[in-house]
Amino acid sequence: MSNFWIYESHTPGYEVRWRITNILHQETTPYQKLAVVETTEWGKALILDGALQISERDEFIYHEMIAHVPMLSHPQPNRVLIIGGGDGGTLREVARHPELQSVDMVEIDERVIEASKRFFPQVASSFTDKRLNLYIADGIEFARGNHGPYDVIIVDSSDPVGPAEPLFTVDFYRDLYNLMDEDGMVVVQSESPLFFADYFKNVYSNLKSVFQLVQVYTATIPTYVSGPWSFTVGSKKHRADGIAEGRSIPGPMKYYNSSIHKAAFALPEYIRQMLE
Ligand code: SAM
C-alpha cells in the first residue's frame, strides 16, 4: 500500500491526513494552490490551499443539502445565483429543479472549473445547462453590481481565508440582500460550529443584522472537520425549515429527503446556545 499522505493542518495540535495513491494534478492558479489527488478511501479529492473541498465519496451530502434546502423551501425559485462552487456540484443539484429559469454562477477561479470538468465529470455535469450564465469574477465585485433580482442565492465558498474571506462579511450580505426579490433567501456554508466557532457565530450575527429571519441547519460531511457542518439561511420572508406548499422533490436523492430537511434544523444545545 502507498505510503504517501496529504495533510490538512488546522492548529499545531490538530491535523487530518488522507492516504493517497496518486497526485493527478497540481498547479498554482492566480488565486490558490490547486491539487487533485486519488485517495485510498474517499475516491478522488479536490484540494485548494491545503484544504479538502470535495471527495467523490461524500460530496453528495454537502451539495444536496446546500442546494435543496433553499430550493425547496422557496415557493418559486426561478432565478438563482451561486457564488463560488467552482466544482459544479451545487449547480448540478440546482439544475434539477424544473422551476429554475436562470442560474448565474460567479466563480473567481476558472482553473477550479476546468479541473473539475476534467477530473470530476459527474460533479461538473451541468456546465452545459442552457439556463446557466457563468461569470469568472470576484463574488464581492459581482454582488456590488446591478444584477438580479434573485429568488435564491447560494454562497458555496471555500473557507474564510484567501479570496473567500470577504464572502463572510456584513457588507457582502447587505449587497446580496439588495440583489434579491422581496421574498428572497440566501444560504451560506458557515463552517463547523464546534471547530470554527468564531466564523460560525460571525456569519450568524452578520446575517442577523441584515435579514428578517436567520436559521441554521447542519449535516455531517465526513471529510469536513469537525463534527456537524453548518449552513446558515438569511431570508426576507419564507421560513427555510420545511418544503414549501406545492413543491416536490425533483427525483431520487442520496441524502436529502423531507424528514432530513426538517430534522437538519434541530440543533444540539451547544450550537443553539451559540446563537443566543
Ligand atoms: N464545498 C467546498 C467546501 O466548503 O470546502 C467548497 C466549494 S467550492 C470549491 C469553493 C469555491 O469558491 C472555490 O472554487 C473558490 O475558487 C471560490 N471562491 C473563493 N473566493 C471567491 C470569491 N471571492 N468569489 C467567487 N468565488 C470564490
PDB file of C-alpha atoms and ligand atoms in Angstrom:
ATOM      1  CA  MET A   1       0.000   0.000   0.000  1.00  0.00           C
ATOM      2  CA  SER A   2       1.204   3.515  -0.797  1.00  0.00           C
ATOM      3  CA  ASN A   3       2.894   5.388   1.958  1.00  0.00           C
ATOM      4  CA  PHE A   4       2.022   8.855   0.682  1.00  0.00           C
ATOM      5  CA  TRP A   5      -0.331  11.035   2.690  1.00  0.00           C
ATOM      6  CA  ILE A   6      -1.788  14.503   2.328  1.00  0.00           C
ATOM      7  CA  TYR A   7      -2.220  16.573   5.455  1.00  0.00           C
ATOM      8  CA  GLU A   8      -4.855  19.167   6.277  1.00  0.00           C
ATOM      9  CA  SER A   9      -3.344  21.153   9.137  1.00  0.00           C
ATOM     10  CA  HIS A  10      -5.673  23.173  11.343  1.00  0.00           C
ATOM     11  CA  THR A  11      -3.820  24.019  14.549  1.00  0.00           C
ATOM     12  CA  PRO A  12      -0.432  22.974  15.932  1.00  0.00           C
ATOM     13  CA  GLY A  13      -2.351  20.182  17.694  1.00  0.00           C
ATOM     14  CA  TYR A  14      -4.845  19.087  15.085  1.00  0.00           C
ATOM     15  CA  GLU A  15      -4.382  17.846  11.573  1.00  0.00           C
ATOM     16  CA  VAL A  16      -6.160  15.311   9.419  1.00  0.00           C
ATOM     17  CA  ARG A  17      -4.444  13.107   6.879  1.00  0.00           C
ATOM     18  CA  TRP A  18      -5.596  11.021   3.946  1.00  0.00           C
ATOM     19  CA  ARG A  19      -3.593   8.242   2.340  1.00  0.00           C
ATOM     20  CA  ILE A  20      -3.217   8.849  -1.393  1.00  0.00           C
ATOM     21  CA  THR A  21      -2.121   6.636  -4.250  1.00  0.00           C
ATOM     22  CA  ASN A  22      -1.557   9.361  -6.821  1.00  0.00           C
ATOM     23  CA  ILE A  23      -1.318  13.107  -7.352  1.00  0.00           C
ATOM     24  CA  LEU A  24      -3.356  13.524 -10.529  1.00  0.00           C
ATOM     25  CA  HIS A  25      -2.852  17.258 -10.961  1.00  0.00           C
ATOM     26  CA  GLN A  26      -1.129  20.194  -9.256  1.00  0.00           C
ATOM     27  CA  GLU A  27      -0.947  23.866 -10.166  1.00  0.00           C
ATOM     28  CA  THR A  28      -0.768  27.314  -8.657  1.00  0.00           C
ATOM     29  CA  THR A  29      -3.572  29.448 -10.061  1.00  0.00           C
ATOM     30  CA  PRO A  30      -3.650  33.258  -9.717  1.00  0.00           C
ATOM     31  CA  TYR A  31      -5.763  32.714  -6.577  1.00  0.00           C
ATOM     32  CA  GLN A  32      -4.737  29.498  -4.864  1.00  0.00           C
ATOM     33  CA  LYS A  33      -2.853  26.203  -4.901  1.00  0.00           C
ATOM     34  CA  LEU A  34      -4.987  23.572  -6.580  1.00  0.00           C
ATOM     35  CA  ALA A  35      -4.460  19.802  -6.432  1.00  0.00           C
ATOM     36  CA  VAL A  36      -6.416  16.707  -7.389  1.00  0.00           C
ATOM     37  CA  VAL A  37      -5.403  13.510  -5.643  1.00  0.00           C
ATOM     38  CA  GLU A  38      -6.536   9.892  -5.661  1.00  0.00           C
ATOM     39  CA  THR A  39      -7.183   8.796  -2.073  1.00  0.00           C
ATOM     40  CA  THR A  40      -7.464   5.195  -0.927  1.00  0.00           C
ATOM     41  CA  GLU A  41     -10.734   5.688   0.986  1.00  0.00           C
ATOM     42  CA  TRP A  42     -12.590   8.688  -0.480  1.00  0.00           C
ATOM     43  CA  GLY A  43     -12.034   8.429  -4.218  1.00  0.00           C
ATOM     44  CA  LYS A  44     -10.616  11.471  -5.983  1.00  0.00           C
ATOM     45  CA  ALA A  45     -10.419  14.676  -3.944  1.00  0.00           C
ATOM     46  CA  LEU A  46     -10.050  18.353  -4.855  1.00  0.00           C
ATOM     47  CA  ILE A  47      -7.728  20.309  -2.574  1.00  0.00           C
ATOM     48  CA  LEU A  48      -7.431  24.128  -2.518  1.00  0.00           C
ATOM     49  CA  ASP A  49      -4.683  25.741  -0.453  1.00  0.00           C
ATOM     50  CA  GLY A  50      -4.265  22.524   1.516  1.00  0.00           C
ATOM     51  CA  ALA A  51      -7.977  22.201   2.408  1.00  0.00           C
ATOM     52  CA  LEU A  52     -10.082  19.357   1.026  1.00  0.00           C
ATOM     53  CA  GLN A  53     -13.034  20.775  -0.932  1.00  0.00           C
ATOM     54  CA  ILE A  54     -14.804  17.725  -2.292  1.00  0.00           C
ATOM     55  CA  SER A  55     -14.287  13.985  -2.278  1.00  0.00           C
ATOM     56  CA  GLU A  56     -16.060  11.709  -4.728  1.00  0.00           C
ATOM     57  CA  ARG A  57     -17.426   9.598  -1.908  1.00  0.00           C
ATOM     58  CA  ASP A  58     -19.229  12.175   0.230  1.00  0.00           C
ATOM     59  CA  GLU A  59     -19.742  15.275  -1.986  1.00  0.00           C
ATOM     60  CA  PHE A  60     -23.414  14.354  -2.439  1.00  0.00           C
ATOM     61  CA  ILE A  61     -24.203  15.188   1.191  1.00  0.00           C
ATOM     62  CA  TYR A  62     -22.859  18.737   1.022  1.00  0.00           C
ATOM     63  CA  HIS A  63     -24.248  19.512  -2.429  1.00  0.00           C
ATOM     64  CA  GLU A  64     -27.726  18.127  -1.849  1.00  0.00           C
ATOM     65  CA  MET A  65     -28.011  19.950   1.468  1.00  0.00           C
ATOM     66  CA  ILE A  66     -26.690  23.332   0.351  1.00  0.00           C
ATOM     67  CA  ALA A  67     -28.932  23.289  -2.737  1.00  0.00           C
ATOM     68  CA  HIS A  68     -32.222  21.545  -1.977  1.00  0.00           C
ATOM     69  CA  VAL A  69     -32.973  23.093   1.416  1.00  0.00           C
ATOM     70  CA  PRO A  70     -33.261  26.639  -0.003  1.00  0.00           C
ATOM     71  CA  MET A  71     -34.532  25.484  -3.418  1.00  0.00           C
ATOM     72  CA  LEU A  72     -37.427  23.561  -1.850  1.00  0.00           C
ATOM     73  CA  SER A  73     -38.325  25.946   0.970  1.00  0.00           C
ATOM     74  CA  HIS A  74     -38.735  28.796  -1.501  1.00  0.00           C
ATOM     75  CA  PRO A  75     -42.130  28.589  -3.286  1.00  0.00           C
ATOM     76  CA  GLN A  76     -40.785  29.676  -6.692  1.00  0.00           C
ATOM     77  CA  PRO A  77     -37.018  29.552  -7.103  1.00  0.00           C
ATOM     78  CA  ASN A  78     -36.987  30.741 -10.719  1.00  0.00           C
ATOM     79  CA  ARG A  79     -33.829  32.889 -10.646  1.00  0.00           C
ATOM     80  CA  VAL A  80     -30.816  31.633  -8.737  1.00  0.00           C
ATOM     81  CA  LEU A  81     -27.315  32.975  -8.058  1.00  0.00           C
ATOM     82  CA  ILE A  82     -24.430  30.731  -6.973  1.00  0.00           C
ATOM     83  CA  ILE A  83     -21.269  32.387  -5.657  1.00  0.00           C
ATOM     84  CA  GLY A  84     -18.185  30.128  -5.638  1.00  0.00           C
ATOM     85  CA  GLY A  85     -18.989  26.460  -6.143  1.00  0.00           C
ATOM     86  CA  GLY A  86     -16.461  26.050  -8.981  1.00  0.00           C
ATOM     87  CA  ASP A  87     -16.537  22.250  -8.782  1.00  0.00           C
ATOM     88  CA  GLY A  88     -20.104  22.395 -10.153  1.00  0.00           C
ATOM     89  CA  GLY A  89     -21.784  20.201  -7.525  1.00  0.00           C
ATOM     90  CA  THR A  90     -24.179  22.888  -6.281  1.00  0.00           C
ATOM     91  CA  LEU A  91     -25.036  23.825  -9.865  1.00  0.00           C
ATOM     92  CA  ARG A  92     -25.738  20.155 -10.657  1.00  0.00           C
ATOM     93  CA  GLU A  93     -28.299  19.979  -7.823  1.00  0.00           C
ATOM     94  CA  VAL A  94     -29.874  23.392  -8.512  1.00  0.00           C
ATOM     95  CA  ALA A  95     -30.295  22.442 -12.193  1.00  0.00           C
ATOM     96  CA  ARG A  96     -32.518  19.500 -11.222  1.00  0.00           C
ATOM     97  CA  HIS A  97     -35.386  21.832 -10.308  1.00  0.00           C
ATOM     98  CA  PRO A  98     -37.870  22.305 -13.152  1.00  0.00           C
ATOM     99  CA  GLU A  99     -38.858  25.706 -11.646  1.00  0.00           C
ATOM    100  CA  LEU A 100     -35.365  27.030 -12.435  1.00  0.00           C
ATOM    101  CA  GLN A 101     -35.429  29.541 -15.291  1.00  0.00           C
ATOM    102  CA  SER A 102     -31.941  31.020 -14.995  1.00  0.00           C
ATOM    103  CA  VAL A 103     -28.879  30.493 -12.851  1.00  0.00           C
ATOM    104  CA  ASP A 104     -25.980  32.935 -12.633  1.00  0.00           C
ATOM    105  CA  MET A 105     -22.808  31.425 -11.241  1.00  0.00           C
ATOM    106  CA  VAL A 106     -19.837  33.572 -10.167  1.00  0.00           C
ATOM    107  CA  GLU A 107     -16.572  31.732  -9.605  1.00  0.00           C
ATOM    108  CA  ILE A 108     -13.338  33.665  -9.131  1.00  0.00           C
ATOM    109  CA  ASP A 109     -11.024  30.901 -10.336  1.00  0.00           C
ATOM    110  CA  GLU A 110     -11.632  29.421 -13.784  1.00  0.00           C
ATOM    111  CA  ARG A 111      -8.993  26.757 -13.103  1.00  0.00           C
ATOM    112  CA  VAL A 112     -11.216  25.132 -10.460  1.00  0.00           C
ATOM    113  CA  ILE A 113     -13.957  24.698 -13.065  1.00  0.00           C
ATOM    114  CA  GLU A 114     -11.506  23.297 -15.622  1.00  0.00           C
ATOM    115  CA  ALA A 115     -10.025  20.842 -13.098  1.00  0.00           C
ATOM    116  CA  SER A 116     -13.477  19.712 -12.035  1.00  0.00           C
ATOM    117  CA  LYS A 117     -14.623  19.144 -15.626  1.00  0.00           C
ATOM    118  CA  ARG A 118     -11.520  17.038 -16.239  1.00  0.00           C
ATOM    119  CA  PHE A 119     -11.334  15.009 -13.014  1.00  0.00           C
ATOM    120  CA  PHE A 120     -14.893  15.106 -11.601  1.00  0.00           C
ATOM    121  CA  PRO A 121     -17.194  14.926 -14.641  1.00  0.00           C
ATOM    122  CA  GLN A 122     -20.022  13.518 -12.518  1.00  0.00           C
ATOM    123  CA  VAL A 123     -19.849  16.641 -10.327  1.00  0.00           C
ATOM    124  CA  ALA A 124     -19.228  19.167 -13.127  1.00  0.00           C
ATOM    125  CA  SER A 125     -22.098  17.755 -15.171  1.00  0.00           C
ATOM    126  CA  SER A 126     -24.265  20.872 -15.576  1.00  0.00           C
ATOM    127  CA  PHE A 127     -21.908  23.469 -17.039  1.00  0.00           C
ATOM    128  CA  THR A 128     -23.630  22.930 -20.406  1.00  0.00           C
ATOM    129  CA  ASP A 129     -27.085  23.727 -18.988  1.00  0.00           C
ATOM    130  CA  LYS A 130     -28.778  26.338 -21.233  1.00  0.00           C
ATOM    131  CA  ARG A 131     -30.122  28.212 -18.197  1.00  0.00           C
ATOM    132  CA  LEU A 132     -26.574  28.901 -16.903  1.00  0.00           C
ATOM    133  CA  ASN A 133     -24.767  32.254 -17.179  1.00  0.00           C
ATOM    134  CA  LEU A 134     -21.239  31.705 -15.945  1.00  0.00           C
ATOM    135  CA  TYR A 135     -19.184  34.676 -14.716  1.00  0.00           C
ATOM    136  CA  ILE A 136     -15.486  34.299 -13.966  1.00  0.00           C
ATOM    137  CA  ALA A 137     -15.320  37.104 -11.442  1.00  0.00           C
ATOM    138  CA  ASP A 138     -14.979  38.011  -7.803  1.00  0.00           C
ATOM    139  CA  GLY A 139     -18.269  37.402  -5.993  1.00  0.00           C
ATOM    140  CA  ILE A 140     -17.703  40.554  -3.937  1.00  0.00           C
ATOM    141  CA  GLU A 141     -17.483  42.754  -7.036  1.00  0.00           C
ATOM    142  CA  PHE A 142     -20.397  40.973  -8.684  1.00  0.00           C
ATOM    143  CA  ALA A 143     -22.636  41.498  -5.641  1.00  0.00           C
ATOM    144  CA  ARG A 144     -21.947  45.266  -5.797  1.00  0.00           C
ATOM    145  CA  GLY A 145     -23.122  45.367  -9.419  1.00  0.00           C
ATOM    146  CA  ASN A 146     -26.523  45.689 -10.998  1.00  0.00           C
ATOM    147  CA  HIS A 147     -27.703  42.060 -11.203  1.00  0.00           C
ATOM    148  CA  GLY A 148     -30.778  40.067 -10.322  1.00  0.00           C
ATOM    149  CA  PRO A 149     -33.255  40.150  -8.771  1.00  0.00           C
ATOM    150  CA  TYR A 150     -32.800  36.607  -7.488  1.00  0.00           C
ATOM    151  CA  ASP A 151     -35.156  34.326  -5.576  1.00  0.00           C
ATOM    152  CA  VAL A 152     -32.398  32.157  -4.081  1.00  0.00           C
ATOM    153  CA  ILE A 153     -28.692  32.889  -3.590  1.00  0.00           C
ATOM    154  CA  ILE A 154     -26.240  30.153  -2.579  1.00  0.00           C
ATOM    155  CA  VAL A 155     -22.790  31.088  -1.278  1.00  0.00           C
ATOM    156  CA  ASP A 156     -20.723  27.941  -1.822  1.00  0.00           C
ATOM    157  CA  SER A 157     -17.408  29.387  -0.772  1.00  0.00           C
ATOM    158  CA  SER A 158     -14.163  27.928   0.399  1.00  0.00           C
ATOM    159  CA  ASP A 159     -13.003  28.628   3.964  1.00  0.00           C
ATOM    160  CA  PRO A 160     -12.723  32.264   5.097  1.00  0.00           C
ATOM    161  CA  VAL A 161      -9.053  32.672   4.218  1.00  0.00           C
ATOM    162  CA  GLY A 162      -7.619  33.968   0.926  1.00  0.00           C
ATOM    163  CA  PRO A 163     -10.096  35.043  -1.787  1.00  0.00           C
ATOM    164  CA  ALA A 164     -13.142  33.791   0.169  1.00  0.00           C
ATOM    165  CA  GLU A 165     -12.531  35.891   3.293  1.00  0.00           C
ATOM    166  CA  PRO A 166     -14.734  38.872   2.278  1.00  0.00           C
ATOM    167  CA  LEU A 167     -17.597  36.459   1.464  1.00  0.00           C
ATOM    168  CA  PHE A 168     -18.246  36.195   5.223  1.00  0.00           C
ATOM    169  CA  THR A 169     -18.731  39.928   5.922  1.00  0.00           C
ATOM    170  CA  VAL A 170     -21.800  42.009   6.695  1.00  0.00           C
ATOM    171  CA  ASP A 171     -21.154  44.334   3.733  1.00  0.00           C
ATOM    172  CA  PHE A 172     -21.305  41.393   1.356  1.00  0.00           C
ATOM    173  CA  TYR A 173     -24.556  40.122   2.915  1.00  0.00           C
ATOM    174  CA  ARG A 174     -26.066  43.603   2.559  1.00  0.00           C
ATOM    175  CA  ASP A 175     -25.149  43.591  -1.134  1.00  0.00           C
ATOM    176  CA  LEU A 176     -26.771  40.175  -1.553  1.00  0.00           C
ATOM    177  CA  TYR A 177     -29.904  41.450   0.210  1.00  0.00           C
ATOM    178  CA  ASN A 178     -30.164  44.191  -2.392  1.00  0.00           C
ATOM    179  CA  LEU A 179     -29.872  41.679  -5.256  1.00  0.00           C
ATOM    180  CA  MET A 180     -32.906  39.732  -4.061  1.00  0.00           C
ATOM    181  CA  ASP A 181     -36.589  39.919  -4.671  1.00  0.00           C
ATOM    182  CA  GLU A 182     -38.824  40.843  -1.733  1.00  0.00           C
ATOM    183  CA  ASP A 183     -39.152  37.177  -0.778  1.00  0.00           C
ATOM    184  CA  GLY A 184     -35.522  36.187  -1.487  1.00  0.00           C
ATOM    185  CA  MET A 185     -33.425  33.778   0.515  1.00  0.00           C
ATOM    186  CA  VAL A 186     -29.668  33.248   0.825  1.00  0.00           C
ATOM    187  CA  VAL A 187     -27.834  30.208   2.172  1.00  0.00           C
ATOM    188  CA  VAL A 188     -24.147  30.234   3.043  1.00  0.00           C
ATOM    189  CA  GLN A 189     -21.871  27.414   4.076  1.00  0.00           C
ATOM    190  CA  SER A 190     -20.926  28.539   7.590  1.00  0.00           C
ATOM    191  CA  GLU A 191     -18.210  26.109   8.713  1.00  0.00           C
ATOM    192  CA  SER A 192     -18.040  23.771  11.716  1.00  0.00           C
ATOM    193  CA  PRO A 193     -19.742  25.353  14.762  1.00  0.00           C
ATOM    194  CA  LEU A 194     -17.510  23.341  17.073  1.00  0.00           C
ATOM    195  CA  PHE A 195     -14.152  23.832  15.454  1.00  0.00           C
ATOM    196  CA  PHE A 196     -14.576  27.160  13.628  1.00  0.00           C
ATOM    197  CA  ALA A 197     -16.853  28.672  16.284  1.00  0.00           C
ATOM    198  CA  ASP A 198     -15.860  32.286  15.666  1.00  0.00           C
ATOM    199  CA  TYR A 199     -16.545  32.099  11.941  1.00  0.00           C
ATOM    200  CA  PHE A 200     -19.851  30.364  12.561  1.00  0.00           C
ATOM    201  CA  LYS A 201     -21.016  32.948  15.118  1.00  0.00           C
ATOM    202  CA  ASN A 202     -19.901  35.817  12.888  1.00  0.00           C
ATOM    203  CA  VAL A 203     -21.886  34.541   9.902  1.00  0.00           C
ATOM    204  CA  TYR A 204     -24.961  34.248  12.102  1.00  0.00           C
ATOM    205  CA  SER A 205     -24.704  37.721  13.626  1.00  0.00           C
ATOM    206  CA  ASN A 206     -23.769  39.313  10.291  1.00  0.00           C
ATOM    207  CA  LEU A 207     -26.768  37.764   8.550  1.00  0.00           C
ATOM    208  CA  LYS A 208     -28.989  38.725  11.529  1.00  0.00           C
ATOM    209  CA  SER A 209     -28.058  42.352  11.127  1.00  0.00           C
ATOM    210  CA  VAL A 210     -29.310  42.279   7.526  1.00  0.00           C
ATOM    211  CA  PHE A 211     -32.129  39.708   7.182  1.00  0.00           C
ATOM    212  CA  GLN A 212     -35.537  39.472   8.842  1.00  0.00           C
ATOM    213  CA  LEU A 213     -35.195  35.750   9.523  1.00  0.00           C
ATOM    214  CA  VAL A 214     -31.997  33.741  10.091  1.00  0.00           C
ATOM    215  CA  GLN A 215     -31.968  29.977  10.575  1.00  0.00           C
ATOM    216  CA  VAL A 216     -29.201  27.394  10.912  1.00  0.00           C
ATOM    217  CA  TYR A 217     -29.153  23.778   9.795  1.00  0.00           C
ATOM    218  CA  THR A 218     -26.461  21.133   9.827  1.00  0.00           C
ATOM    219  CA  ALA A 219     -25.320  17.976   8.072  1.00  0.00           C
ATOM    220  CA  THR A 220     -22.414  15.708   8.789  1.00  0.00           C
ATOM    221  CA  ILE A 221     -19.935  15.574   5.929  1.00  0.00           C
ATOM    222  CA  PRO A 222     -17.216  13.108   6.928  1.00  0.00           C
ATOM    223  CA  THR A 223     -14.348  14.793   5.059  1.00  0.00           C
ATOM    224  CA  TYR A 224     -15.077  18.225   6.602  1.00  0.00           C
ATOM    225  CA  VAL A 225     -13.659  18.673  10.097  1.00  0.00           C
ATOM    226  CA  SER A 226     -15.046  18.584  12.747  1.00  0.00           C
ATOM    227  CA  GLY A 227     -18.475  17.252  13.747  1.00  0.00           C
ATOM    228  CA  PRO A 228     -21.591  18.658  12.086  1.00  0.00           C
ATOM    229  CA  TRP A 229     -21.141  21.205   9.285  1.00  0.00           C
ATOM    230  CA  SER A 230     -23.383  24.258   9.334  1.00  0.00           C
ATOM    231  CA  PHE A 231     -25.384  26.166   6.740  1.00  0.00           C
ATOM    232  CA  THR A 232     -26.980  29.494   7.629  1.00  0.00           C
ATOM    233  CA  VAL A 233     -30.016  30.910   5.846  1.00  0.00           C
ATOM    234  CA  GLY A 234     -30.939  34.596   5.688  1.00  0.00           C
ATOM    235  CA  SER A 235     -34.475  35.126   4.454  1.00  0.00           C
ATOM    236  CA  LYS A 236     -36.707  38.121   3.780  1.00  0.00           C
ATOM    237  CA  LYS A 237     -39.989  36.258   4.152  1.00  0.00           C
ATOM    238  CA  HIS A 238     -40.094  32.465   3.887  1.00  0.00           C
ATOM    239  CA  ARG A 239     -39.025  30.037   6.571  1.00  0.00           C
ATOM    240  CA  ALA A 240     -36.399  27.569   5.409  1.00  0.00           C
ATOM    241  CA  ASP A 241     -37.161  24.629   7.703  1.00  0.00           C
ATOM    242  CA  GLY A 242     -39.644  22.750   5.532  1.00  0.00           C
ATOM    243  CA  ILE A 243     -40.696  22.171   1.940  1.00  0.00           C
ATOM    244  CA  ALA A 244     -42.913  24.979   0.609  1.00  0.00           C
ATOM    245  CA  GLU A 245     -46.500  24.157  -0.272  1.00  0.00           C
ATOM    246  CA  GLY A 246     -46.929  22.778  -3.767  1.00  0.00           C
ATOM    247  CA  ARG A 247     -43.241  21.977  -4.248  1.00  0.00           C
ATOM    248  CA  SER A 248     -41.942  18.458  -4.772  1.00  0.00           C
ATOM    249  CA  ILE A 249     -38.520  16.835  -4.606  1.00  0.00           C
ATOM    250  CA  PRO A 250     -37.009  16.661  -8.110  1.00  0.00           C
ATOM    251  CA  GLY A 251     -36.177  12.967  -8.411  1.00  0.00           C
ATOM    252  CA  PRO A 252     -34.193  10.466  -6.379  1.00  0.00           C
ATOM    253  CA  MET A 253     -31.711  11.740  -3.811  1.00  0.00           C
ATOM    254  CA  LYS A 254     -28.864  10.067  -1.937  1.00  0.00           C
ATOM    255  CA  TYR A 255     -29.077  12.133   1.273  1.00  0.00           C
ATOM    256  CA  TYR A 256     -31.855  14.722   1.153  1.00  0.00           C
ATOM    257  CA  ASN A 257     -35.478  13.872   1.923  1.00  0.00           C
ATOM    258  CA  SER A 258     -38.337  15.781   3.539  1.00  0.00           C
ATOM    259  CA  SER A 259     -37.625  14.394   7.038  1.00  0.00           C
ATOM    260  CA  ILE A 260     -33.926  15.267   6.796  1.00  0.00           C
ATOM    261  CA  HIS A 261     -34.897  18.762   5.640  1.00  0.00           C
ATOM    262  CA  LYS A 262     -36.890  19.368   8.856  1.00  0.00           C
ATOM    263  CA  ALA A 263     -34.566  17.446  11.162  1.00  0.00           C
ATOM    264  CA  ALA A 264     -31.468  19.311   9.967  1.00  0.00           C
ATOM    265  CA  PHE A 265     -32.819  22.429  11.733  1.00  0.00           C
ATOM    266  CA  ALA A 266     -32.921  20.645  15.135  1.00  0.00           C
ATOM    267  CA  LEU A 267     -29.764  21.954  16.762  1.00  0.00           C
ATOM    268  CA  PRO A 268     -27.720  20.403  19.561  1.00  0.00           C
ATOM    269  CA  GLU A 269     -27.576  22.532  22.727  1.00  0.00           C
ATOM    270  CA  TYR A 270     -24.001  23.705  22.199  1.00  0.00           C
ATOM    271  CA  ILE A 271     -24.956  25.167  18.806  1.00  0.00           C
ATOM    272  CA  ARG A 272     -28.303  26.564  19.936  1.00  0.00           C
ATOM    273  CA  GLN A 273     -26.618  28.362  22.832  1.00  0.00           C
ATOM    274  CA  MET A 274     -24.061  29.917  20.464  1.00  0.00           C
ATOM    275  CA  LEU A 275     -26.918  31.691  18.698  1.00  0.00           C
ATOM    276  CA  GLU A 276     -28.410  33.341  21.826  1.00  0.00           C
TER     277      GLU A 276
HETATM  278  N1  SAM B   1     -17.802  22.893  -0.791  1.00  0.00           N
HETATM  279  C1  SAM B   1     -16.494  23.273  -0.592  1.00  0.00           C
HETATM  280  C2  SAM B   1     -16.060  23.460   0.830  1.00  0.00           C
HETATM  281  O1  SAM B   1     -16.792  24.097   1.626  1.00  0.00           O
HETATM  282  O2  SAM B   1     -14.980  23.007   1.153  1.00  0.00           O
HETATM  283  C3  SAM B   1     -16.103  24.464  -1.374  1.00  0.00           C
HETATM  284  C4  SAM B   1     -16.768  24.613  -2.668  1.00  0.00           C
HETATM  285  S1  SAM B   1     -16.029  25.448  -3.982  1.00  0.00           S
HETATM  286  C5  SAM B   1     -14.648  24.521  -4.482  1.00  0.00           C
HETATM  287  C6  SAM B   1     -15.449  26.956  -3.320  1.00  0.00           C
HETATM  288  C7  SAM B   1     -15.095  27.919  -4.438  1.00  0.00           C
HETATM  289  O3  SAM B   1     -15.205  29.268  -4.013  1.00  0.00           O
HETATM  290  C8  SAM B   1     -13.663  27.755  -4.971  1.00  0.00           C
HETATM  291  O4  SAM B   1     -13.712  27.227  -6.273  1.00  0.00           O
HETATM  292  C9  SAM B   1     -13.090  29.179  -4.940  1.00  0.00           C
HETATM  293  O5  SAM B   1     -12.301  29.479  -6.062  1.00  0.00           O
HETATM  294  C10 SAM B   1     -14.374  30.010  -4.889  1.00  0.00           C
HETATM  295  N2  SAM B   1     -14.177  31.351  -4.359  1.00  0.00           N
HETATM  296  C11 SAM B   1     -13.391  31.738  -3.317  1.00  0.00           C
HETATM  297  N3  SAM B   1     -13.446  33.072  -3.160  1.00  0.00           N
HETATM  298  C12 SAM B   1     -14.306  33.561  -4.104  1.00  0.00           C
HETATM  299  C13 SAM B   1     -14.766  34.864  -4.434  1.00  0.00           C
HETATM  300  N4  SAM B   1     -14.358  35.940  -3.762  1.00  0.00           N
HETATM  301  N5  SAM B   1     -15.638  34.983  -5.469  1.00  0.00           N
HETATM  302  C14 SAM B   1     -16.062  33.891  -6.163  1.00  0.00           C
HETATM  303  N6  SAM B   1     -15.637  32.634  -5.881  1.00  0.00           N
HETATM  304  C15 SAM B   1     -14.779  32.461  -4.874  1.00  0.00           C
END
